[in-house]
Coordinates of C-alpha atoms and ligand atoms in Angstrom, one line a residue:
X1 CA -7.1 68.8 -210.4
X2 CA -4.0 70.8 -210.2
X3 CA -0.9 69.6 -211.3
X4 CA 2.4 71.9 -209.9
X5 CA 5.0 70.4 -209.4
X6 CA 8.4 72.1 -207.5
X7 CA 11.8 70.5 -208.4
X8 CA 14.7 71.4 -206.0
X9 CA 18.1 71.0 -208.4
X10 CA 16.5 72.0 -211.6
X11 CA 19.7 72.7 -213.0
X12 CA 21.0 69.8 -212.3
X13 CA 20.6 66.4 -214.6
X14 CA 17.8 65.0 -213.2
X15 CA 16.2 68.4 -213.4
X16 CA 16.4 69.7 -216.0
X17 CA 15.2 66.3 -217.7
X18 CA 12.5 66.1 -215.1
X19 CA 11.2 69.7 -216.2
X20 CA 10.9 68.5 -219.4
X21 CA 8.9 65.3 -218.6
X22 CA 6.5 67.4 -216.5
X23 CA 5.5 70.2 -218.5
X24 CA 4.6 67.3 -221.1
X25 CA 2.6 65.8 -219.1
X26 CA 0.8 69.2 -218.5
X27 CA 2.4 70.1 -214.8
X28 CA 3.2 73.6 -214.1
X29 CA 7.0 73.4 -212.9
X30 CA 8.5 75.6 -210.8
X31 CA 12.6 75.2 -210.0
X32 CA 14.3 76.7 -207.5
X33 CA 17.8 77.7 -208.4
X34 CA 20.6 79.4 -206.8
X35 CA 22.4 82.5 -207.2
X36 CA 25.5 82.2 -209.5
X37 CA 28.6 84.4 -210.1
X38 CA 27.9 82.7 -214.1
X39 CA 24.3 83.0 -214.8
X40 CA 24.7 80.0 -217.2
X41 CA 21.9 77.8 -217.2
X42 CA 22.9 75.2 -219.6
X43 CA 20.6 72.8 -219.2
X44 CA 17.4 74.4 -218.4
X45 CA 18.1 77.9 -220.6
X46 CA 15.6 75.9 -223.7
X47 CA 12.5 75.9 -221.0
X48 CA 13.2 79.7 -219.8
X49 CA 10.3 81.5 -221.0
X50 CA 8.1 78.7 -221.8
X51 CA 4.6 79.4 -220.2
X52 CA 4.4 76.3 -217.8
X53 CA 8.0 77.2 -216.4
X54 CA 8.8 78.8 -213.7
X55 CA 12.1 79.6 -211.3
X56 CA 12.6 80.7 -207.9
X57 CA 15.8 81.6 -206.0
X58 CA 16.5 79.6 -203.1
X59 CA 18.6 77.6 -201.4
X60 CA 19.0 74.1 -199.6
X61 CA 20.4 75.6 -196.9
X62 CA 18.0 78.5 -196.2
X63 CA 15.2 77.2 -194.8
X64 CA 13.4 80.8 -194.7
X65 CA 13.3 80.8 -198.7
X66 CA 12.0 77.1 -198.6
X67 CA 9.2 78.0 -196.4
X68 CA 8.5 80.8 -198.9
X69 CA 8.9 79.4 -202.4
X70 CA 6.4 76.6 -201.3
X71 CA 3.8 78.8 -199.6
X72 CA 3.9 81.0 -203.2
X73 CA 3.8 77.9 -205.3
X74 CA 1.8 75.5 -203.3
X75 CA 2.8 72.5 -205.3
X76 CA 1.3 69.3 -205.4
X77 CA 4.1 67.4 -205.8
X78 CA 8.1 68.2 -205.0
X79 CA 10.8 66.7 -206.2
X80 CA 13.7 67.2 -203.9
X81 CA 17.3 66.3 -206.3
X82 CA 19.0 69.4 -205.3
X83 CA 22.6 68.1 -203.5
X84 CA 26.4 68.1 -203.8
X85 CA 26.0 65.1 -205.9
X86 CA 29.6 64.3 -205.9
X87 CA 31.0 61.5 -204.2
X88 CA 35.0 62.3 -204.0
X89 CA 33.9 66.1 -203.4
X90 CA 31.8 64.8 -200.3
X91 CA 35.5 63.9 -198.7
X92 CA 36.9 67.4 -199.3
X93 CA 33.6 69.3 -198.1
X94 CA 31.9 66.9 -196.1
X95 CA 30.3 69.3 -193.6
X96 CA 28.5 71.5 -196.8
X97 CA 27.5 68.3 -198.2
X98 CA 26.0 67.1 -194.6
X99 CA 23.9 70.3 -194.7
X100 CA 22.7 70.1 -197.9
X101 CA 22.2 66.7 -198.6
X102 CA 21.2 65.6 -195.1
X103 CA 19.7 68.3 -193.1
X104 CA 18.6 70.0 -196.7
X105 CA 15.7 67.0 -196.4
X106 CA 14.8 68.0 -193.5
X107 CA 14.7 71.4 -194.4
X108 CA 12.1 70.4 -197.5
X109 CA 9.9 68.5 -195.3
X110 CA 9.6 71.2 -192.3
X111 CA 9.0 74.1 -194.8
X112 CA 6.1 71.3 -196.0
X113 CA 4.7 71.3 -192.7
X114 CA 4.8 74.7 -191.8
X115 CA 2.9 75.6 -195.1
X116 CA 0.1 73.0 -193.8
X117 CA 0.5 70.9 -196.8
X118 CA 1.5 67.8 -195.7
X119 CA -1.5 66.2 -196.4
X120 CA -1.8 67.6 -199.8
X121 CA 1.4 67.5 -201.4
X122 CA 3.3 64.4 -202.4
X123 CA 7.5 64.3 -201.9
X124 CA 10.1 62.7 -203.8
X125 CA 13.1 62.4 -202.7
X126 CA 16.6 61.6 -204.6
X127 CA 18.0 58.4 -203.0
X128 CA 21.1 56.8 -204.1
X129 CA 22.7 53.3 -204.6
X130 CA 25.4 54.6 -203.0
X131 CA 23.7 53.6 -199.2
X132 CA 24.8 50.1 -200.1
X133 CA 28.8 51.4 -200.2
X134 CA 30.4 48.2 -199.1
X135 CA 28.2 46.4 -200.2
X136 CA 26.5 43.3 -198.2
X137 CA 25.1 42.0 -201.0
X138 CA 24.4 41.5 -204.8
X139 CA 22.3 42.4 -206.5
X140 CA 20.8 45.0 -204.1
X141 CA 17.2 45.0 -203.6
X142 CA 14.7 47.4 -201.4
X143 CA 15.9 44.6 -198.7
X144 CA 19.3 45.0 -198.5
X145 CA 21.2 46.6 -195.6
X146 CA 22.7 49.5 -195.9
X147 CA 26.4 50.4 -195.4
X148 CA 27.0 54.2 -196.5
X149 CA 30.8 54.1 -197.6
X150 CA 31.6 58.4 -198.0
X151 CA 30.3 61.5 -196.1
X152 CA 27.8 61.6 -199.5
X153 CA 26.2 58.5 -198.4
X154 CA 26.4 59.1 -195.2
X155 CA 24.1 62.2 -195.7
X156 CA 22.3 60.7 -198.1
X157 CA 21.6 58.0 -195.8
X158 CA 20.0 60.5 -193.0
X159 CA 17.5 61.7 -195.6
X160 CA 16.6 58.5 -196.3
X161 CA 15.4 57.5 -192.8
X162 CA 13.7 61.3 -192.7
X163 CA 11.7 60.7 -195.3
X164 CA 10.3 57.3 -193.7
X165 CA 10.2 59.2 -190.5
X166 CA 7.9 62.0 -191.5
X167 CA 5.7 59.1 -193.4
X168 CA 5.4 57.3 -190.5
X169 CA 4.9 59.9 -188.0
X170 CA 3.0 62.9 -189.7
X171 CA 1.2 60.3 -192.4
X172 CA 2.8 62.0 -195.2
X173 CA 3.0 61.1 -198.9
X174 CA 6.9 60.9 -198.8
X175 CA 9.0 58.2 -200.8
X176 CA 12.4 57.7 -201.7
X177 CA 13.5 56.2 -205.3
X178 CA 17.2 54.8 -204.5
X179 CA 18.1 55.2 -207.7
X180 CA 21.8 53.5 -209.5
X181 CA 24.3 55.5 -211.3
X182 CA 22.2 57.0 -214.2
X183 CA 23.7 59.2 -217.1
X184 CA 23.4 61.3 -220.1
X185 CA 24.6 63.8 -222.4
X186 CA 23.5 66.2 -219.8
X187 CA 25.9 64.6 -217.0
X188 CA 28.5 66.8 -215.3
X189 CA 31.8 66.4 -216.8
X190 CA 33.5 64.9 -213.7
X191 CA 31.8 62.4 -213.5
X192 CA 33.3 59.3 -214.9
X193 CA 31.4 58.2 -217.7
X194 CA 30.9 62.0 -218.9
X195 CA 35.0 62.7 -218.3
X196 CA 35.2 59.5 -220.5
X197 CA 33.1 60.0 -223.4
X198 CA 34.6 63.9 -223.3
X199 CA 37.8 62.9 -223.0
X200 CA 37.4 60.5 -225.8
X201 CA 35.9 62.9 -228.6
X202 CA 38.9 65.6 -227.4
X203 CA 41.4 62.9 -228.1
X204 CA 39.8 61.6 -231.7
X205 CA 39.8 65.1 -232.2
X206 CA 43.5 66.0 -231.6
X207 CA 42.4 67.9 -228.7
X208 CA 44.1 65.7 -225.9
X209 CA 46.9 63.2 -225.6
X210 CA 45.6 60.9 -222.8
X211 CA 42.8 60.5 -220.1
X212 CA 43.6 60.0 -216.5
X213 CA 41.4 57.6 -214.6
X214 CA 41.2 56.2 -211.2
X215 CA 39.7 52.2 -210.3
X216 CA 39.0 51.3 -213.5
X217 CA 37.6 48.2 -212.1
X218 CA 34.6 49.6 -210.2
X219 CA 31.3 48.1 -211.3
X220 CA 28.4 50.0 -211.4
X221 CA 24.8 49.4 -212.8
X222 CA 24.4 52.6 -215.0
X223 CA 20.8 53.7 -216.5
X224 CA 19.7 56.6 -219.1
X225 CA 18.7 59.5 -216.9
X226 CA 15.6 60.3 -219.3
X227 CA 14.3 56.8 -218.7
X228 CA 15.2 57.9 -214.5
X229 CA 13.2 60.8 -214.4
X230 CA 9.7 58.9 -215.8
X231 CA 10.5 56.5 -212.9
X232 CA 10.4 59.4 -210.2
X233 CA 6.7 60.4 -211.5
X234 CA 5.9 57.1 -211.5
X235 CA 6.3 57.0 -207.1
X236 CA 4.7 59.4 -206.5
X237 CA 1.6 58.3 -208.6
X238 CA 1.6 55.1 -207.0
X239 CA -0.9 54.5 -204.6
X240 CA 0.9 54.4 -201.5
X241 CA 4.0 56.0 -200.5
X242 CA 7.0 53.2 -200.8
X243 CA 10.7 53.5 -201.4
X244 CA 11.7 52.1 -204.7
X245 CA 14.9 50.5 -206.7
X246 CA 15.5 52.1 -209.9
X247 CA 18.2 50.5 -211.9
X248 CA 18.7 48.5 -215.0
X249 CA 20.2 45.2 -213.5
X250 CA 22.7 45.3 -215.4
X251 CA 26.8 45.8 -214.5
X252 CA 29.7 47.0 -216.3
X253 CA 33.3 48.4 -215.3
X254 CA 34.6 51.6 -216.0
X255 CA 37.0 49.7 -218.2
X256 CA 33.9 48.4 -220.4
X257 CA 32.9 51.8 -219.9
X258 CA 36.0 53.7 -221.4
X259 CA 36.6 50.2 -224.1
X260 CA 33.2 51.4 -225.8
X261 CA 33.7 55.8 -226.0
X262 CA 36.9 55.2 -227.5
X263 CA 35.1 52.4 -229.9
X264 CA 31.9 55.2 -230.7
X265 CA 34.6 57.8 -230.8
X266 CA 36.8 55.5 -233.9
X267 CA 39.5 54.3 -231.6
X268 CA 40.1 50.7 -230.5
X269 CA 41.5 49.7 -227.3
X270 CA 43.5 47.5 -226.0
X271 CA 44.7 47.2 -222.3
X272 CA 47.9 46.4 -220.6
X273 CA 49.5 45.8 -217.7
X274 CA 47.6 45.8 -214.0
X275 CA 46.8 48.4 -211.1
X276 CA 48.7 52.0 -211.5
X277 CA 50.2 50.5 -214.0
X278 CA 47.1 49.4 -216.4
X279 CA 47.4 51.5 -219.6
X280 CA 44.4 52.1 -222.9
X281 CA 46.3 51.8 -225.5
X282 CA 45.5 52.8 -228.9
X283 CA 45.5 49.4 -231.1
X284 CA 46.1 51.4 -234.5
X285 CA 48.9 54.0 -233.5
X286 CA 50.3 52.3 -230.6
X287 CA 49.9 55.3 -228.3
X288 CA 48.4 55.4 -224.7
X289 CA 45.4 57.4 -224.4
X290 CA 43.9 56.0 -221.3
X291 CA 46.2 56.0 -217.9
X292 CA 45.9 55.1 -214.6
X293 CA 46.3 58.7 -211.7
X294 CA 45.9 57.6 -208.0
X295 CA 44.9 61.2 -207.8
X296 CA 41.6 60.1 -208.8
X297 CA 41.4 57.1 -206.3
X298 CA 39.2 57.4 -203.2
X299 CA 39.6 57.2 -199.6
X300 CA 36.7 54.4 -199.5
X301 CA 35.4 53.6 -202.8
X302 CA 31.9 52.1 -203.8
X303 CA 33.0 49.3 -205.8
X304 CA 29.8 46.8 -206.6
X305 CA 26.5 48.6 -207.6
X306 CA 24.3 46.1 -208.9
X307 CA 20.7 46.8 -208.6
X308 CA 17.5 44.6 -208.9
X309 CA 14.5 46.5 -210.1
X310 CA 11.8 44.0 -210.1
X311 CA 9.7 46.2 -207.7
X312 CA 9.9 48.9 -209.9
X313 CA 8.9 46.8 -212.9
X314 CA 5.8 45.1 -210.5
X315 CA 4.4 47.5 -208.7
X316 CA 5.3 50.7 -211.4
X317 CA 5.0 49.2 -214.3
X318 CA 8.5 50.7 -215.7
X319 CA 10.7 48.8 -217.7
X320 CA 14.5 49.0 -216.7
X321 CA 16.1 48.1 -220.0
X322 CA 14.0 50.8 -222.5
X323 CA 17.9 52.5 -223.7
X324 CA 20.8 49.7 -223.0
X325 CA 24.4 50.3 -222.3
X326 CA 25.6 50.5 -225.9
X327 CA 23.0 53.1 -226.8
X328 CA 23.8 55.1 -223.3
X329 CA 27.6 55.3 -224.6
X330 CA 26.8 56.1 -228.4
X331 CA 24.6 58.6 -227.4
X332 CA 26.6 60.4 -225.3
X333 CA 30.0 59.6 -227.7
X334 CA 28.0 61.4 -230.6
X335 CA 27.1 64.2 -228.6
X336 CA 30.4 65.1 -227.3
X337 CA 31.7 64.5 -230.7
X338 CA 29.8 67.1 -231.8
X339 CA 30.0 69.1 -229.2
X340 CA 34.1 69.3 -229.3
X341 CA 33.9 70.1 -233.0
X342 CA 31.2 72.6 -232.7
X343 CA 33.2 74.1 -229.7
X344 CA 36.4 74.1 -231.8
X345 CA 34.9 76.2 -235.0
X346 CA 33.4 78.4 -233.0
X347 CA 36.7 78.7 -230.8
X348 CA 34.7 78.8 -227.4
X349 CA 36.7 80.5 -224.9
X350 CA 34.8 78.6 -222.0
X351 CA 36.6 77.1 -219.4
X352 CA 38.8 74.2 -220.4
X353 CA 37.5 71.7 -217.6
X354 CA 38.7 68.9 -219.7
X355 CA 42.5 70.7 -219.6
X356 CA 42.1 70.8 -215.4
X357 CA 41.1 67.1 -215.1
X358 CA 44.0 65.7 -217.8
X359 CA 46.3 67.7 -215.2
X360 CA 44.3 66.2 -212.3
X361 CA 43.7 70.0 -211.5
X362 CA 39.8 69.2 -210.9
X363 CA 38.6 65.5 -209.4
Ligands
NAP1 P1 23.5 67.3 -210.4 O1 23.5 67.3 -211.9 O2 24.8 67.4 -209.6 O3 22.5 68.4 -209.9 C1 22.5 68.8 -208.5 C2 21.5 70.0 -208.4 O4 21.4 70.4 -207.0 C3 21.9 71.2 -209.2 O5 20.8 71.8 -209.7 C4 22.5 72.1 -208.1 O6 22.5 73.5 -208.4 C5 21.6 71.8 -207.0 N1 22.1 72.2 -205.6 C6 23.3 71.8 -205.1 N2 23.4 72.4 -203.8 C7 22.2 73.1 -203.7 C8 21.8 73.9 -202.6 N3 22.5 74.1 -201.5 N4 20.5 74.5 -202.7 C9 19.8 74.3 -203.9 N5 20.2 73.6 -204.9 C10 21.4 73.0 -204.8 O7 22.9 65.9 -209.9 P2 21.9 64.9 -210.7 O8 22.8 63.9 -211.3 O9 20.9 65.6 -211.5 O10 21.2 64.1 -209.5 C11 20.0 64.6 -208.9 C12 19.8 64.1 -207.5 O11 19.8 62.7 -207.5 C13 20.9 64.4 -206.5 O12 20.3 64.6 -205.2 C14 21.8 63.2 -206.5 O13 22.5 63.1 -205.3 C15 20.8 62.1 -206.7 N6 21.3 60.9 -207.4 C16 21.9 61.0 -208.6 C17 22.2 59.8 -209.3 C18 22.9 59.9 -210.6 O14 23.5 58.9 -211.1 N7 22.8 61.0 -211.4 C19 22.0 58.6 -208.7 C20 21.4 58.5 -207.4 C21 21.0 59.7 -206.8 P3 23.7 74.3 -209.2 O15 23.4 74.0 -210.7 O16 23.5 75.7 -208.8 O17 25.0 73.7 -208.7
GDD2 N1 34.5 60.7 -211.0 C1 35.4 59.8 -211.3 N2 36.5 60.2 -212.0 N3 35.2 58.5 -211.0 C2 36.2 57.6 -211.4 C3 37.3 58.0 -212.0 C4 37.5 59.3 -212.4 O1 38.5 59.7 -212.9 N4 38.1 56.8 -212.3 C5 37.4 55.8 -211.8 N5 36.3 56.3 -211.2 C6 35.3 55.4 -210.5 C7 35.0 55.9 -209.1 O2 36.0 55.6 -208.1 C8 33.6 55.2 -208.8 O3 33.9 53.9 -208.3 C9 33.0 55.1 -210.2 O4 34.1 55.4 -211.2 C10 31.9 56.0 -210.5 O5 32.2 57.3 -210.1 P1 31.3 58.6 -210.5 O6 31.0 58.6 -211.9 O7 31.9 59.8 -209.9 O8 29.9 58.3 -209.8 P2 29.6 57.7 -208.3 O9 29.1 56.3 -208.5 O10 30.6 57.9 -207.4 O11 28.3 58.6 -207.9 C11 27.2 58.9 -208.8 O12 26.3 57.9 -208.7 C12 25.6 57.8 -207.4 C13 24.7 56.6 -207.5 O13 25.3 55.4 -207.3 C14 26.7 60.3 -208.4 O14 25.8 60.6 -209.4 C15 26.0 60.2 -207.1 O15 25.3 61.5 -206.9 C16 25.0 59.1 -207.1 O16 24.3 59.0 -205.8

């Protein structure tokens, strides 16, 4: 049987450690990338070159290169991640993020059809917790209404009734895994636990003086991407198409969050004082190294993520708790240690993105 499998954001997170999964499983992968003014490849530039890896140029956005990558590669399976993943960014470009994150699904699915491979070649696509916004209930289950709370869930919400649409309509093996907040060394740096465990080696380090944050107090339920990316497979080897919960069932704040980097990164933490005002201070030297910027608040923020995966663990087998919260911070604390002394001997000239979001430059 032939096992090729296309992955849409292959740079991305999710893609990169998706790529990885596959080709051990014996897939050929093919990724479709986009052009870039930096042809940095970060996270995929180990699997360039390897023999069962492969990378188109395309675009979300362009259905004409989607009809032709998959006609070329004739996959089996596809794995559509590629989106403006970023929540606050989704309020500043809400109409590219519509396109690519909404009407980019649709896009995937068409250039399926107009291959003639719908009946042959099993979708994935990259759901999100983020449907539940405001949320009606906790914890959220494959029952729970949905009420999308940013123009990212929004669009995210559209692809996730396309998907069921085209299953139900064209009989297609389509599924969506609405996956929770999952992370790794690997995540972009804006993102809050990455900006945190960065932010907290630069600041052991000398490097920094304090990290801005937004609402602390957000809860979310956040996984190990690696342990994510088995879980994606796992749909769309299941033996009908369904949509899934992936999460650990477990919830934390971004205070817990930030209260265990600095731990993993030799500082200990104390808070004070409430709303803008909250402060991280630094127990041994007395100094504040974590602070509260409205910049970073959001004009509706998802505030309760709590997910239930006892589908997933039925019906897939997976099991939600393989890395825990403490080893998800360590791991990425250690890496990002490392990382900001490696970076500092071999006096990278990269672009400070760490500098821009202390200045609140970059959200
Ligand atoms: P990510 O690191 O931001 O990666 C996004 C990927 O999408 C990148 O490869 C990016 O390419 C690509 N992309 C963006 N716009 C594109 C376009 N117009 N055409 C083609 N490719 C495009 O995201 P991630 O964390 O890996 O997440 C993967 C997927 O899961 C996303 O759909 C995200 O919304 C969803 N999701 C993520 C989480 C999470 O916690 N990580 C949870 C639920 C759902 P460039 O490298 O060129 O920018
Ligand atoms: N990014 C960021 N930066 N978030 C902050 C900050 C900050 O300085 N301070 C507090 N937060 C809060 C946000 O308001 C939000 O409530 C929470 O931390 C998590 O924010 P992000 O890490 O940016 O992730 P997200 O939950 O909005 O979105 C991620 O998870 C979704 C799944 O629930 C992304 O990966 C989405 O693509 C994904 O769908």
């Amino acid at each position: 049987m032939r096992k090729v499998a296309l992955i849409t954001g292959v740079t991305g997170q999710d893609g990169s450690y998706l790529s990885e999964f596959l080709i051990s499983k014996g897939y050929d992968v093919h990724g479709i990338i986009r052009r870039s003014s930096v042809d940095y490849r970060e996270r995929i530039a180990h699997l360039e070159g390897h023999p069962q890896f492969h990378l188109h140029y395309g675009d979300l956005g362009d259905s004409m290169s989607l009809v032709k990558v998959i006609g070329l590669v004739r996959p089996t399976e596809i794995y559509n991640l590629a989106a403006q993943s970023h929540v606050q960014v989704s309020f500043d470009s809400p109409e590219f993020t519509a396109d690519v994150d909404a009407t980019g699904v649709l896009r995937v699915l068409e250039a399926v059809r107009a291959c003639g491979l719908e009946k042959e070649c099993r979708i994935y696509q990259a759901s999100t917790s983020e449907l539940y916004g405001k949320v009606e209930e906790v914890p959220q289950n494959e029952l729970t209404p949905f009420h999308p709370y940013s123009p990212y869930a929004v669009a995210k919400l559209y692809g996730f009734w396309i998907v069921k649409e085209y299953r139900e309509a064209y009989n297609m093996f389509c599924c969506s895994g609405i996956l929770f907040n999952h992370e790794s060394e690997r995540r972009g740096e804006t993102f809050v636990t990455r900006k945190i465990t960065l932010a907290a080696a630069r600041i052991a380090q000398g490097k920094q003086d304090c990290l801005y944050l937004g609402n602390l107090s957000s809860l979310r339920d956040w996984g190990y991407a690696k342990d994510y990316v088995e879980c994606m497979w796992l749909i769309l080897q299941h033996d009908k198409p369904e949509d899934f919960v992936i999460a650990t069932g477990v919830q934390h704040t971004v205070r817990d969050f930030a209260t265990l980097a600095f731990h993993y990164a030799g500082i200990e933490l104390r808070w004070e004082g409430e709303g803008e005002n909250e402060k991280g201070i630094d127990i041994k030297s007395g100094r504040t190294v974590v602070a509260v910027s409205p910049d970073f608040y959001r004009p509706t923020d998802v505030v309760n993520l709590w997910g239930d995966p006892s589908k997933a663990k039925k019906e897939l087998g997976w099991n939600p708790q393989r890395t825990s919260f403490d080893e998800i911070v360590r791991i990425m604390v250690q890496h990002d240690m490392q990382k900001v002394a490696a970076d500092h001997v071999a006096g990278v000239m990269r672009t400070n993105l760490a500098e821009y979001l202390e200045k609140g430059l970059v959200k």
